[in-house]
Tab-separated table of C-alpha atoms and ligand atoms in Angstrom:
chain	number	residue	atom	x	y	z
A	1410	MET	CA	-95.849	91.312	78.756
A	1411	SER	CA	-98.793	93.671	78.575
A	1412	PRO	CA	-102.335	92.413	77.855
A	1413	SER	CA	-102.743	94.835	74.953
A	1414	VAL	CA	-99.778	93.332	73.061
A	1415	ASN	CA	-101.280	89.910	73.583
A	1416	THR	CA	-104.601	90.910	72.154
A	1417	LYS	CA	-102.949	92.452	69.138
A	1418	LEU	CA	-101.044	89.265	68.400
A	1419	PHE	CA	-104.122	87.119	68.919
A	1420	ARG	CA	-105.985	89.204	66.388
A	1421	GLN	CA	-103.278	88.521	63.828
A	1422	LEU	CA	-103.823	84.739	64.081
A	1423	PRO	CA	-105.493	83.655	60.819
A	1424	GLN	CA	-108.749	81.687	60.732
A	1425	VAL	CA	-108.365	77.932	60.221
A	1426	GLU	CA	-110.585	78.180	57.152
A	1427	GLU	CA	-108.335	80.829	55.602
A	1428	VAL	CA	-105.214	78.721	56.100
A	1429	LEU	CA	-106.912	75.712	54.523
A	1430	HIS	CA	-107.259	77.696	51.303
A	1431	ASP	CA	-103.523	78.361	51.082
A	1432	LYS	CA	-101.770	76.692	48.162
A	1433	ALA	CA	-99.459	74.752	50.485
A	1434	LEU	CA	-102.510	72.792	51.627
A	1435	THR	CA	-104.717	72.784	48.545
A	1436	SER	CA	-101.826	71.272	46.564
A	1437	ILE	CA	-101.903	68.160	48.787
A	1438	THR	CA	-104.787	66.429	47.092
A	1439	ASP	CA	-104.983	62.917	48.526
A	1440	VAL	CA	-105.538	63.904	52.146
A	1441	PRO	CA	-108.958	63.864	53.819
A	1442	ARG	CA	-110.118	67.342	54.740
A	1443	ASP	CA	-110.510	66.653	58.450
A	1444	ILE	CA	-106.847	65.615	58.673
A	1445	ALA	CA	-105.754	68.864	57.027
A	1446	THR	CA	-108.108	70.792	59.308
A	1447	SER	CA	-106.678	69.202	62.481
A	1448	ALA	CA	-103.166	69.939	61.278
A	1449	VAL	CA	-103.992	73.608	60.737
A	1450	ARG	CA	-105.781	73.790	64.061
A	1451	ALA	CA	-102.784	72.250	65.817
A	1452	GLU	CA	-100.471	74.843	64.255
A	1453	VAL	CA	-102.762	77.746	65.139
A	1454	ASP	CA	-103.206	76.420	68.691
A	1455	ALA	CA	-99.460	76.019	69.133
A	1456	ARG	CA	-98.962	79.663	68.180
A	1457	ARG	CA	-101.788	80.792	70.448
A	1458	GLN	CA	-100.117	78.948	73.316
A	1459	GLU	CA	-96.784	80.568	72.474
A	1460	ILE	CA	-98.394	84.023	72.630
A	1461	LEU	CA	-99.936	83.130	75.984
A	1462	ASN	CA	-96.462	82.195	77.192
A	1463	GLY	CA	-95.241	85.642	76.172
A	1464	GLY	CA	-93.646	84.623	72.883
A	1465	THR	CA	-93.926	86.264	69.487
A	1466	PRO	CA	-94.408	83.441	66.980
A	1467	GLU	CA	-94.448	83.809	63.205
A	1468	LEU	CA	-98.106	84.478	62.370
A	1469	SER	CA	-98.188	84.809	58.608
A	1470	LEU	CA	-100.721	82.700	56.825
A	1471	ALA	CA	-98.071	81.231	54.507
A	1472	ASP	CA	-95.906	80.121	57.432
A	1473	ILE	CA	-98.758	78.442	59.272
A	1474	ALA	CA	-99.951	76.742	56.095
A	1475	ALA	CA	-96.456	75.437	55.345
A	1476	ALA	CA	-96.078	74.083	58.892
A	1477	ALA	CA	-99.494	72.416	58.690
A	1478	ALA	CA	-98.627	70.906	55.311
A	1479	LYS	CA	-95.484	69.449	56.863
A	1480	ARG	CA	-97.580	67.918	59.650
A	1481	VAL	CA	-99.892	66.333	57.096
A	1482	GLN	CA	-96.968	64.955	55.136
A	1483	LEU	CA	-95.419	63.465	58.273
A	1484	LEU	CA	-98.690	61.692	58.888
A	1485	THR	CA	-99.149	60.409	55.358
A	1486	ALA	CA	-95.542	59.466	54.572
A	1487	PRO	CA	-94.341	56.076	55.805
A	1488	SER	CA	-92.305	56.251	58.997
A	1489	LEU	CA	-90.871	52.734	59.050
A	1490	ARG	CA	-88.716	52.717	55.929
A	1491	ARG	CA	-86.161	50.684	54.066
A	1492	VAL	CA	-82.539	51.559	54.856
A	1493	VAL	CA	-79.331	50.750	53.034
A	1494	ASN	CA	-76.983	49.694	55.819
A	1495	ALA	CA	-73.449	50.726	54.873
A	1496	SER	CA	-72.367	50.943	58.523
A	1497	GLY	CA	-70.683	47.549	58.625
A	1498	VAL	CA	-72.652	46.560	61.742
A	1499	ILE	CA	-74.302	43.332	60.654
A	1500	ILE	CA	-76.922	42.773	63.371
A	1501	HIS	CA	-77.770	46.465	63.738
A	1502	THR	CA	-80.525	46.689	66.344
A	1503	ASN	CA	-81.523	50.230	65.336
A	1504	LEU	CA	-81.825	49.145	61.711
A	1505	GLY	CA	-83.941	46.057	62.320
A	1506	ARG	CA	-81.257	43.490	63.194
A	1507	SER	CA	-81.450	40.645	60.671
A	1508	VAL	CA	-82.454	40.792	57.027
A	1509	LEU	CA	-84.648	37.814	56.242
A	1510	ALA	CA	-83.670	35.107	53.791
A	1511	GLU	CA	-85.615	35.083	50.522
A	1512	GLU	CA	-87.210	31.808	51.592
A	1513	ALA	CA	-88.489	33.501	54.758
A	1514	VAL	CA	-89.841	36.482	52.816
A	1515	ALA	CA	-91.696	34.120	50.480
A	1516	ALA	CA	-93.111	32.169	53.414
A	1517	VAL	CA	-94.412	35.349	55.044
A	1518	ASN	CA	-96.006	36.432	51.803
A	1519	GLU	CA	-97.668	33.056	51.377
A	1520	VAL	CA	-99.470	33.222	54.728
A	1521	ILE	CA	-100.486	36.864	54.617
A	1522	VAL	CA	-102.154	37.034	51.230
A	1523	GLY	CA	-104.669	34.397	52.237
A	1524	TYR	CA	-105.781	32.322	55.187
A	1525	SER	CA	-103.405	29.820	56.730
A	1526	THR	CA	-103.104	26.747	58.955
A	1527	LEU	CA	-101.950	28.944	61.851
A	1528	GLU	CA	-104.024	27.038	64.389
A	1529	TYR	CA	-105.455	24.319	62.231
A	1530	ASP	CA	-104.385	20.682	62.284
A	1531	ARG	CA	-104.900	19.064	58.888
A	1532	LYS	CA	-104.494	15.562	60.281
A	1533	THR	CA	-107.355	15.825	62.760
A	1534	MET	CA	-109.138	18.437	60.647
A	1535	ALA	CA	-109.697	20.377	63.835
A	1536	ARG	CA	-108.134	23.103	65.881
A	1537	GLY	CA	-104.350	22.846	66.121
A	1538	SER	CA	-101.594	24.700	67.918
A	1539	ARG	CA	-99.466	27.492	66.498
A	1540	HIS	CA	-96.575	26.131	68.562
A	1541	ASP	CA	-96.418	23.047	66.341
A	1542	HIS	CA	-95.078	24.749	63.227
A	1543	CYS	CA	-91.527	25.272	64.454
A	1544	GLU	CA	-91.074	22.888	67.338
A	1545	SER	CA	-89.777	19.816	65.561
A	1546	LEU	CA	-87.362	21.918	63.523
A	1547	ILE	CA	-86.076	23.617	66.674
A	1548	CYS	CA	-85.610	20.236	68.337
A	1549	THR	CA	-83.863	18.684	65.348
A	1550	LEU	CA	-81.468	21.607	65.078
A	1551	THR	CA	-80.581	21.939	68.765
A	1552	GLY	CA	-80.994	18.390	70.056
A	1553	ALA	CA	-83.601	19.661	72.524
A	1554	GLU	CA	-86.514	17.521	73.714
A	1555	ALA	CA	-88.937	20.412	73.197
A	1556	GLY	CA	-89.096	24.074	72.304
A	1557	ILE	CA	-91.365	27.080	72.092
A	1558	ALA	CA	-90.965	30.437	70.378
A	1559	VAL	CA	-92.313	33.691	71.807
A	1560	ASN	CA	-92.176	37.391	70.995
A	1561	ASN	CA	-88.491	37.980	71.743
A	1562	ASN	CA	-85.762	36.783	74.052
A	1563	ALA	CA	-86.557	39.382	76.691
A	1564	ALA	CA	-90.049	37.866	76.817
A	1565	ALA	CA	-88.513	34.394	76.949
A	1566	VAL	CA	-86.365	35.283	79.981
A	1567	MET	CA	-89.349	36.857	81.692
A	1568	MET	CA	-91.479	33.796	81.018
A	1569	VAL	CA	-88.888	31.288	82.222
A	1570	LEU	CA	-88.175	33.221	85.408
A	1571	SER	CA	-91.782	33.828	86.314
A	1572	THR	CA	-92.859	30.267	85.497
A	1573	PHE	CA	-90.075	28.495	87.377
A	1574	ALA	CA	-88.653	30.911	89.921
A	1575	ALA	CA	-91.496	33.219	91.034
A	1576	GLY	CA	-91.556	33.289	94.809
A	1577	HIS	CA	-88.303	31.331	94.972
A	1578	GLU	CA	-84.603	32.001	94.788
A	1579	ALA	CA	-82.686	32.256	91.529
A	1580	ILE	CA	-78.911	32.395	91.727
A	1581	VAL	CA	-76.960	34.546	89.281
A	1582	SER	CA	-73.308	35.599	89.174
A	1583	ARG	CA	-72.390	39.236	89.829
A	1584	GLY	CA	-70.297	39.032	86.678
A	1585	GLU	CA	-73.476	38.414	84.688
A	1586	GLN	CA	-75.601	41.237	86.107
A	1587	VAL	CA	-75.706	42.911	82.749
A	1588	GLU	CA	-77.824	45.470	81.022
A	1589	ILE	CA	-78.445	44.594	77.403
A	1590	GLY	CA	-79.577	47.853	75.848
A	1591	GLY	CA	-83.171	49.019	75.677
A	1592	SER	CA	-83.521	48.756	79.470
A	1593	PHE	CA	-83.215	44.987	79.670
A	1594	ARG	CA	-81.523	44.470	83.023
A	1595	ILE	CA	-81.284	41.168	84.810
A	1596	PRO	CA	-82.082	42.528	88.328
A	1597	GLU	CA	-85.160	44.343	87.014
A	1598	ILE	CA	-86.411	41.335	85.054
A	1599	MET	CA	-85.956	39.257	88.192
A	1600	GLN	CA	-88.012	41.721	90.176
A	1601	GLN	CA	-90.712	41.886	87.543
A	1602	SER	CA	-91.019	38.110	87.504
A	1603	HIS	CA	-91.089	37.914	91.330
A	1604	ALA	CA	-87.990	35.751	91.538
A	1605	HIS	CA	-85.704	36.441	94.499
A	1606	MET	CA	-82.349	37.149	92.991
A	1607	ILE	CA	-79.414	35.731	94.899
A	1608	GLU	CA	-76.193	37.282	93.667
A	1609	VAL	CA	-72.983	35.327	94.009
A	1610	GLY	CA	-69.285	35.891	93.327
A	1611	ALA	CA	-67.519	39.102	92.464
A	1612	THR	CA	-67.760	41.215	89.332
A	1613	ASN	CA	-64.718	39.620	87.768
A	1614	LYS	CA	-64.726	36.122	89.304
A	1615	THR	CA	-67.383	33.655	90.317
A	1616	HIS	CA	-66.462	30.139	91.440
A	1617	LEU	CA	-68.501	26.957	91.656
A	1618	SER	CA	-68.188	27.142	95.440
A	1619	ASP	CA	-70.023	30.487	95.355
A	1620	TYR	CA	-73.069	28.814	93.822
A	1621	GLU	CA	-72.677	25.843	96.143
A	1622	ARG	CA	-72.805	28.054	99.239
A	1623	ALA	CA	-75.833	29.955	97.934
A	1624	LEU	CA	-77.994	26.862	97.382
A	1625	THR	CA	-80.863	26.591	99.854
A	1626	ASP	CA	-84.106	24.662	100.169
A	1627	ASP	CA	-85.753	27.527	98.343
A	1628	THR	CA	-83.443	27.651	95.314
A	1629	ALA	CA	-85.424	27.122	92.115
A	1630	MET	CA	-82.806	27.949	89.544
A	1631	MET	CA	-79.242	28.792	88.695
A	1632	LEU	CA	-79.284	31.315	85.866
A	1633	LYS	CA	-76.375	31.896	83.537
A	1634	VAL	CA	-76.568	35.036	81.408
A	1635	HIS	CA	-74.563	35.613	78.297
A	1636	PRO	CA	-72.824	38.954	78.895
A	1637	SER	CA	-73.883	40.178	75.438
A	1638	ASN	CA	-71.847	43.162	74.276
A	1639	TYR	CA	-70.134	43.504	77.638
A	1640	ARG	CA	-66.796	41.782	78.049
A	1641	MET	CA	-64.351	41.524	80.845
A	1642	THR	CA	-60.835	40.531	80.013
A	1643	GLY	CA	-57.857	39.604	82.147
A	1644	PHE	CA	-58.363	38.258	85.679
A	1645	THR	CA	-61.786	36.725	85.246
A	1646	GLU	CA	-63.552	33.461	85.900
A	1647	SER	CA	-67.056	32.143	85.488
A	1648	VAL	CA	-68.654	28.759	85.990
A	1649	SER	CA	-69.580	26.552	83.045
A	1650	ILE	CA	-73.016	25.080	82.386
A	1651	HIS	CA	-71.424	21.658	82.757
A	1652	ASP	CA	-70.283	22.444	86.327
A	1653	LEU	CA	-73.621	24.040	87.245
A	1654	HIS	CA	-75.381	20.928	85.956
A	1655	ASN	CA	-73.187	18.653	88.080
A	1656	LEU	CA	-73.787	20.848	91.101
A	1657	ALA	CA	-77.558	20.638	90.561
A	1658	VAL	CA	-77.328	16.830	90.298
A	1659	GLU	CA	-75.373	16.574	93.578
A	1660	HIS	CA	-77.757	18.952	95.293
A	1661	GLU	CA	-80.697	16.802	94.247
A	1662	LYS	CA	-78.964	13.655	95.497
A	1663	ALA	CA	-78.293	15.253	98.856
A	1664	THR	CA	-81.609	17.046	99.394
A	1665	GLY	CA	-84.107	15.592	96.965
A	1666	LYS	CA	-84.680	19.093	95.558
A	1667	LYS	CA	-84.420	19.849	91.857
A	1668	VAL	CA	-82.661	23.059	90.859
A	1669	LEU	CA	-82.964	24.132	87.228
A	1670	VAL	CA	-79.975	25.261	85.203
A	1671	TYR	CA	-81.090	27.942	82.747
A	1672	GLU	CA	-78.895	29.753	80.273
A	1673	ASP	CA	-79.972	33.017	78.641
A	1674	GLN	CA	-77.754	32.686	75.612
A	1675	GLY	CA	-78.736	35.924	73.958
A	1676	SER	CA	-77.362	35.738	70.467
A	1677	GLY	CA	-78.102	32.064	69.981
A	1678	ALA	CA	-75.969	30.506	67.271
A	1679	PHE	CA	-76.849	27.220	65.637
A	1680	LEU	CA	-73.506	27.040	63.908
A	1681	ARG	CA	-70.127	27.419	65.518
A	1682	LEU	CA	-68.663	29.682	62.913
A	1683	ALA	CA	-65.047	28.710	62.410
A	1684	ALA	CA	-64.406	32.116	60.882
A	1685	PHE	CA	-64.414	33.588	64.383
A	1686	GLY	CA	-61.755	31.320	65.841
A	1687	LYS	CA	-61.471	31.801	69.575
A	1688	TYR	CA	-64.351	34.288	69.629
A	1689	ALA	CA	-66.855	31.738	68.377
A	1690	GLU	CA	-69.826	31.662	70.699
A	1691	PRO	CA	-71.097	28.328	71.999
A	1692	ALA	CA	-73.955	26.979	69.947
A	1693	VAL	CA	-77.319	26.330	71.539
A	1694	ALA	CA	-76.811	22.584	71.106
A	1695	GLU	CA	-73.563	22.695	73.071
A	1696	SER	CA	-75.257	24.367	75.992
A	1697	LEU	CA	-77.962	21.718	76.088
A	1698	ALA	CA	-75.421	18.922	75.732
A	1699	ALA	CA	-73.452	20.414	78.633
A	1700	GLY	CA	-76.505	19.984	80.850
A	1701	ALA	CA	-78.626	23.130	80.672
A	1702	ASP	CA	-82.249	22.299	81.466
A	1703	ILE	CA	-83.443	25.351	79.556
A	1704	VAL	CA	-81.740	27.661	77.058
A	1705	SER	CA	-83.246	30.766	75.493
A	1706	PHE	CA	-82.011	32.977	72.654
A	1707	SER	CA	-83.114	35.552	70.101
A	1708	GLY	CA	-84.446	34.720	66.656
A	1709	ASP	CA	-82.994	37.789	64.971
A	1710	LYS	CA	-79.397	37.869	66.190
A	1711	LEU	CA	-76.866	35.254	65.024
A	1712	LEU	CA	-79.722	33.021	63.886
A	1713	GLY	CA	-80.656	35.564	61.221
A	1714	GLY	CA	-84.421	35.136	61.430
A	1715	PRO	CA	-87.339	37.334	62.521
A	1716	GLN	CA	-87.718	38.909	65.955
A	1717	ALA	CA	-88.487	36.050	68.309
A	1718	GLY	CA	-87.349	34.432	71.521
A	1719	ILE	CA	-86.779	30.699	71.377
A	1720	ILE	CA	-86.833	28.555	74.484
A	1721	VAL	CA	-85.548	24.984	74.318
A	1722	GLY	CA	-85.061	22.279	76.891
A	1723	ARG	CA	-86.628	19.427	78.815
A	1724	ALA	CA	-90.067	18.427	77.549
A	1725	ASP	CA	-91.806	18.676	80.939
A	1726	LEU	CA	-90.513	22.224	81.423
A	1727	ILE	CA	-91.465	23.408	77.950
A	1728	GLU	CA	-94.897	21.837	78.421
A	1729	LYS	CA	-95.349	23.963	81.524
A	1730	LEU	CA	-94.336	27.080	79.593
A	1731	LYS	CA	-96.841	26.304	76.851
A	1732	LYS	CA	-99.609	26.198	79.447
A	1733	SER	CA	-98.587	29.476	81.069
A	1734	PRO	CA	-100.874	32.455	80.478
A	1735	LEU	CA	-97.742	34.283	79.356
A	1736	ALA	CA	-97.498	31.919	76.381
A	1737	ARG	CA	-100.756	33.437	75.169
A	1738	ALA	CA	-99.693	36.996	75.908
A	1739	LEU	CA	-96.294	36.614	74.272
A	1740	ARG	CA	-97.248	34.410	71.343
A	1741	LEU	CA	-95.933	34.907	67.825
A	1742	ASP	CA	-98.089	36.046	64.965
A	1743	LYS	CA	-98.353	34.190	61.674
A	1744	MET	CA	-95.878	36.399	59.822
A	1745	THR	CA	-93.162	35.763	62.358
A	1746	LEU	CA	-93.952	32.075	62.577
A	1747	ALA	CA	-93.762	31.728	58.805
A	1748	ALA	CA	-90.424	33.556	58.676
A	1749	LEU	CA	-89.027	31.586	61.597
A	1750	GLU	CA	-90.080	28.240	60.205
A	1751	ALA	CA	-88.560	29.015	56.808
A	1752	THR	CA	-85.316	30.266	58.382
A	1753	LEU	CA	-85.004	27.199	60.593
A	1754	ARG	CA	-85.614	24.927	57.613
A	1755	ILE	CA	-82.579	26.418	55.866
A	1756	TYR	CA	-80.421	25.333	58.800
A	1757	LEU	CA	-81.219	21.687	58.022
A	1758	HIS	CA	-78.440	22.163	55.438
A	1759	PRO	CA	-75.778	24.136	57.328
A	1760	GLU	CA	-73.838	24.924	54.145
A	1761	LYS	CA	-76.994	26.466	52.716
A	1762	ALA	CA	-77.376	28.652	55.809
A	1763	MET	CA	-73.949	30.143	55.038
A	1764	THR	CA	-75.173	31.506	51.724
A	1765	ARG	CA	-78.957	31.822	52.045
A	1766	ILE	CA	-79.316	33.560	55.421
A	1767	PRO	CA	-78.088	37.142	54.980
A	1768	THR	CA	-76.858	37.590	58.571
A	1769	VAL	CA	-74.840	34.380	58.448
A	1770	ARG	CA	-73.590	35.095	54.935
A	1771	MET	CA	-72.368	38.559	55.914
A	1772	LEU	CA	-70.646	37.138	58.984
A	1773	VAL	CA	-68.710	34.503	57.060
A	1774	GLU	CA	-68.070	36.228	53.758
A	1775	SER	CA	-64.355	36.469	52.924
A	1776	PRO	CA	-62.733	39.926	52.808
A	1777	GLU	CA	-61.901	39.319	49.134
A	1778	GLU	CA	-65.557	38.913	48.251
A	1779	VAL	CA	-66.412	42.036	50.221
A	1780	ARG	CA	-63.635	43.893	48.394
A	1781	GLU	CA	-65.247	43.080	45.063
A	1782	ARG	CA	-68.467	44.687	46.238
A	1783	ALA	CA	-66.610	47.746	47.534
A	1784	CYS	CA	-64.999	48.149	44.088
A	1785	ALA	CA	-68.327	47.728	42.333
A	1786	LEU	CA	-69.801	50.434	44.573
A	1787	ARG	CA	-66.926	52.783	43.789
A	1788	ASP	CA	-67.413	52.230	40.049
A	1789	ILE	CA	-71.137	52.968	40.245
A	1790	VAL	CA	-70.650	56.084	42.379
A	1791	ALA	CA	-67.797	57.358	40.167
A	1792	LYS	CA	-69.963	56.957	37.081
A	1793	ASN	CA	-72.715	59.110	38.600
A	1794	ILE	CA	-70.868	62.166	39.865
A	1795	ASP	CA	-68.288	64.683	38.696
A	1796	PRO	CA	-64.906	63.112	39.585
A	1797	ASP	CA	-63.612	66.478	40.839
A	1798	LEU	CA	-66.054	66.555	43.764
A	1799	VAL	CA	-64.636	63.692	45.815
A	1800	ASP	CA	-61.778	61.263	46.248
A	1801	LEU	CA	-62.938	57.673	46.292
A	1802	GLU	CA	-60.706	54.977	47.684
A	1803	ILE	CA	-61.089	51.353	48.721
A	1804	VAL	CA	-59.767	50.933	52.246
A	1805	GLU	CA	-59.350	48.086	54.731
A	1806	GLU	CA	-61.720	48.488	57.654
A	1807	THR	CA	-63.411	46.547	60.454
A	1808	SER	CA	-67.020	45.353	60.514
A	1809	ARG	CA	-68.871	44.379	63.689
A	1810	ALA	CA	-71.302	41.543	64.318
A	1811	GLY	CA	-73.487	43.812	66.465
A	1812	GLY	CA	-76.550	42.719	68.434
A	1813	GLY	CA	-74.392	41.873	71.417
A	1814	ALA	CA	-72.787	39.011	69.540
A	1815	LEU	CA	-69.058	38.467	69.156
A	1816	PRO	CA	-68.190	41.903	70.582
A	1817	MET	CA	-64.457	41.261	70.647
A	1818	CYS	CA	-64.325	40.031	67.112
A	1819	ASP	CA	-62.895	42.410	64.519
A	1820	ILE	CA	-64.274	41.291	61.194
A	1821	PRO	CA	-61.939	42.429	58.413
A	1822	THR	CA	-63.757	44.248	55.666
A	1823	TYR	CA	-63.392	46.728	52.818
A	1824	ALA	CA	-65.103	50.063	52.536
A	1825	MET	CA	-65.376	52.806	49.971
A	1826	ARG	CA	-63.929	55.934	51.544
A	1827	MET	CA	-65.302	59.194	50.204
A	1828	ARG	CA	-63.292	62.349	50.936
A	1829	PHE	CA	-64.922	65.657	50.062
A	1830	ARG	CA	-63.452	68.412	47.910
A	1831	LYS	CA	-66.808	70.113	47.910
A	1832	GLY	CA	-69.396	69.885	50.706
A	1833	ASN	CA	-68.438	67.820	53.717
A	1834	ALA	CA	-68.943	64.441	55.344
A	1835	GLN	CA	-71.342	65.549	58.118
A	1836	ASP	CA	-73.573	67.405	55.723
A	1837	CYS	CA	-73.641	64.566	53.198
A	1838	GLU	CA	-74.301	61.999	55.943
A	1839	ARG	CA	-77.286	64.063	57.084
A	1840	TYR	CA	-78.548	64.332	53.506
A	1841	LEU	CA	-78.276	60.580	52.958
A	1842	ILE	CA	-80.323	59.923	56.094
A	1843	GLN	CA	-82.872	62.735	55.964
A	1844	GLU	CA	-83.385	63.632	52.317
A	1845	SER	CA	-82.116	60.932	49.995
A	1846	PRO	CA	-84.949	58.945	48.292
A	1847	VAL	CA	-83.499	55.779	49.818
A	1848	ILE	CA	-82.096	56.188	53.331
A	1849	VAL	CA	-78.403	55.345	53.546
A	1850	VAL	CA	-76.641	54.861	56.877
A	1851	ALA	CA	-72.851	54.860	56.638
A	1852	ARG	CA	-70.206	55.995	59.103
A	1853	ILE	CA	-67.921	58.971	59.357
A	1854	HIS	CA	-64.230	58.738	60.073
A	1855	ASP	CA	-61.667	61.502	59.754
A	1856	GLU	CA	-63.848	63.910	57.746
A	1857	ALA	CA	-64.633	61.138	55.248
A	1858	ILE	CA	-67.640	58.856	54.843
A	1859	LEU	CA	-66.971	55.135	54.917
A	1860	PHE	CA	-69.392	52.862	53.089
A	1861	ASP	CA	-68.701	49.366	54.432
A	1862	ALA	CA	-69.418	46.888	51.633
A	1863	ARG	CA	-69.937	43.926	53.982
A	1864	THR	CA	-73.463	45.017	54.883
A	1865	ILE	CA	-74.443	46.325	51.437
A	1866	LEU	CA	-76.786	43.694	50.074
A	1867	SER	CA	-77.110	44.190	46.346
A	1868	GLU	CA	-76.303	46.183	43.229
A	1869	GLU	CA	-79.676	47.872	43.680
A	1870	GLU	CA	-78.482	49.179	47.050
A	1871	MET	CA	-75.247	50.417	45.473
A	1872	LYS	CA	-77.292	52.335	42.929
A	1873	ALA	CA	-79.366	53.832	45.726
A	1874	ILE	CA	-76.180	55.019	47.450
A	1875	ALA	CA	-74.866	56.504	44.199
A	1876	LEU	CA	-78.172	58.291	43.610
A	1877	GLY	CA	-78.194	59.747	47.127
A	1878	ILE	CA	-74.650	61.045	46.712
A	1879	ALA	CA	-75.377	62.512	43.269
A	1880	LEU	CA	-78.484	64.294	44.601
A	1881	TYR	CA	-76.480	65.692	47.514
A	1882	PHE	CA	-73.971	67.296	45.138
A	1883	ASP	CA	-76.805	68.570	42.926
A	1884	LYS	CA	-78.273	70.238	45.966
A	1885	ILE	CA	-75.091	72.043	47.067
A	1886	LYS	CA	-74.123	73.075	43.525
B	2617	PLP	C1	-80.236	40.336	73.149
B	2617	PLP	C2	-80.317	39.667	74.463
B	2617	PLP	C3	-81.517	39.613	75.163
B	2617	PLP	C4	-82.765	40.252	74.624
B	2617	PLP	O1	-83.198	39.579	73.493
B	2617	PLP	P1	-84.296	40.247	72.518
B	2617	PLP	O2	-84.548	39.192	71.492
B	2617	PLP	O3	-83.669	41.476	71.994
B	2617	PLP	O4	-85.491	40.534	73.348
B	2617	PLP	C5	-81.543	38.970	76.376
B	2617	PLP	N1	-80.437	38.398	76.890
B	2617	PLP	C6	-79.248	38.427	76.242
B	2617	PLP	C7	-78.062	37.788	76.871
B	2617	PLP	C8	-79.149	39.062	75.003
B	2617	PLP	O5	-77.975	39.093	74.371
C-alpha cells in the first residue's frame, strides 16, 4: 500500500453534503435532516477507515447514498415486528413465547391509554401496592398462602436464592444442574446470589440419602430444578418434593433448624393437561400440596400469559420477598400486571382457559381441528398462485410445546407441505422472513416448506402466508 494510492482514493470520497442531495436520500421525506446526515457521515467514515486499512471500497456517490438510505430505513422501520408462526413450536421463545388472550390484550389497553390504580388503593383512598392486583388470584388458583410476581422466572430464582440462601448452603442434585437457554445456569445463578451450592448425587441418579448426608447446620435450602428441555431416560432417579419435605421436617425435629424446600418449576402449569398423558407436567398446586415451601415458574410458558416470574408459597416467606430490595428492582410494570391479572382470571374457569388462552388452546386442540385449518390454508394459498408452481399437500406432522415444556411429547398435527416446481424452499423461506410484508416463520423438511397449522392463529394469518408466497413467485418470475 503506497501513500499516493491512499491519497487518490481519499480524494474520491464525496462530500457529505453532496451525498445528501442524491435522490436516494431526498426521496425519504419523513426523516429529520440530522439523522440522514449522520447516516451519510457513518457511510463515508466507514469507507475512509477501509481505505486506511488498505482496502478499495466502492466510492461512487450513488453507492454511498444508497447505503446511507438503507441505514436510515433500518432506523425508522420497526424492528420488533409481528410474526406468523407456522413452525409448530407453540411456546417459541425466539418468537415471543405466548400469545396473549384477547381478555389480556384488552386489559393492557385499558391501563395504558389512561392512568390506572397501579399503586392506588381505592378502599383507603391512599397509596396501595402493585403486588395486590394478582396475589389473591394466584393464591386461589394454586392453593398457596401467598404469592408475588416479578420480571421473569430467572429473576424469581435469583430473588429466592439470594433472599433465603445467601451466605448459606443450598443443596441441588447433579441431575438438575441444567442450563436453560439464554445463559441461565443453576451454578452461575447460585454464585450470583452468593448461595453456596452443595451438589449431591450423580448425573443420572440422586437418592434421598444423598440429600440427607449433605444436610448441615448451615443448610438453608434444598432446591429442586425442573430439567426444562433436558431429559434423561432409562436408568435415572430423582427425589420427589414430598420426600424432600419429609426430610426437612425430620431435620428440624432433630436439630431445630428449618431447611426450605424450593422448586423451580420452570414451565408452571395450572392445569394437568390430560392430552399429554404420561408426559403431563405436575401442576404448581401439586408441588405445593406435596410440601414445597416455595415454588416459582414463568408467566409466559404453559400458563400462556405475559413474561413474568411467579413465586408462591408460605406467607412469611413471600412477605420477606416483598420487602427485599430485589422486589423493587425486578417489579412488573402495569402492562404486564394487567395482562397477568386478566390471564389468571380466565383460569378461574378451567374450561374457559382451554379455549380462551391461545397457548393452552393450541396445546389441547385436536388434530382434526388442526387439519381443518391446514386445509383452509391450502385453499387460500392455492387460490392466490398459479397451480403449476408448487405441489400443495396436507401431511401429518409433529408440533412441539417448546419453552422447555413437555420436551418428550410429540403433539400430532397437520401441516401444509409446499414442494417447489419453480424456485426452492430455502429461497422462499428467506423471502418469507426477510421480505414478505408480514413475516412468516415455517420450517423446511426435505426440500419442501411445512406450514404447521397448529400455531397459525387466524384466517388473517393464512392470508398473510398466501400473500407472502404469491409475492415470492412474482419476484422470481
Ligand atoms: C424457563 C425456565 C427458567 C427461566 O424462566 P424465564 O421466565 O424464561 O426467565 C428457569 N428455570 C426453569 C426450570 C425454566 O424452565
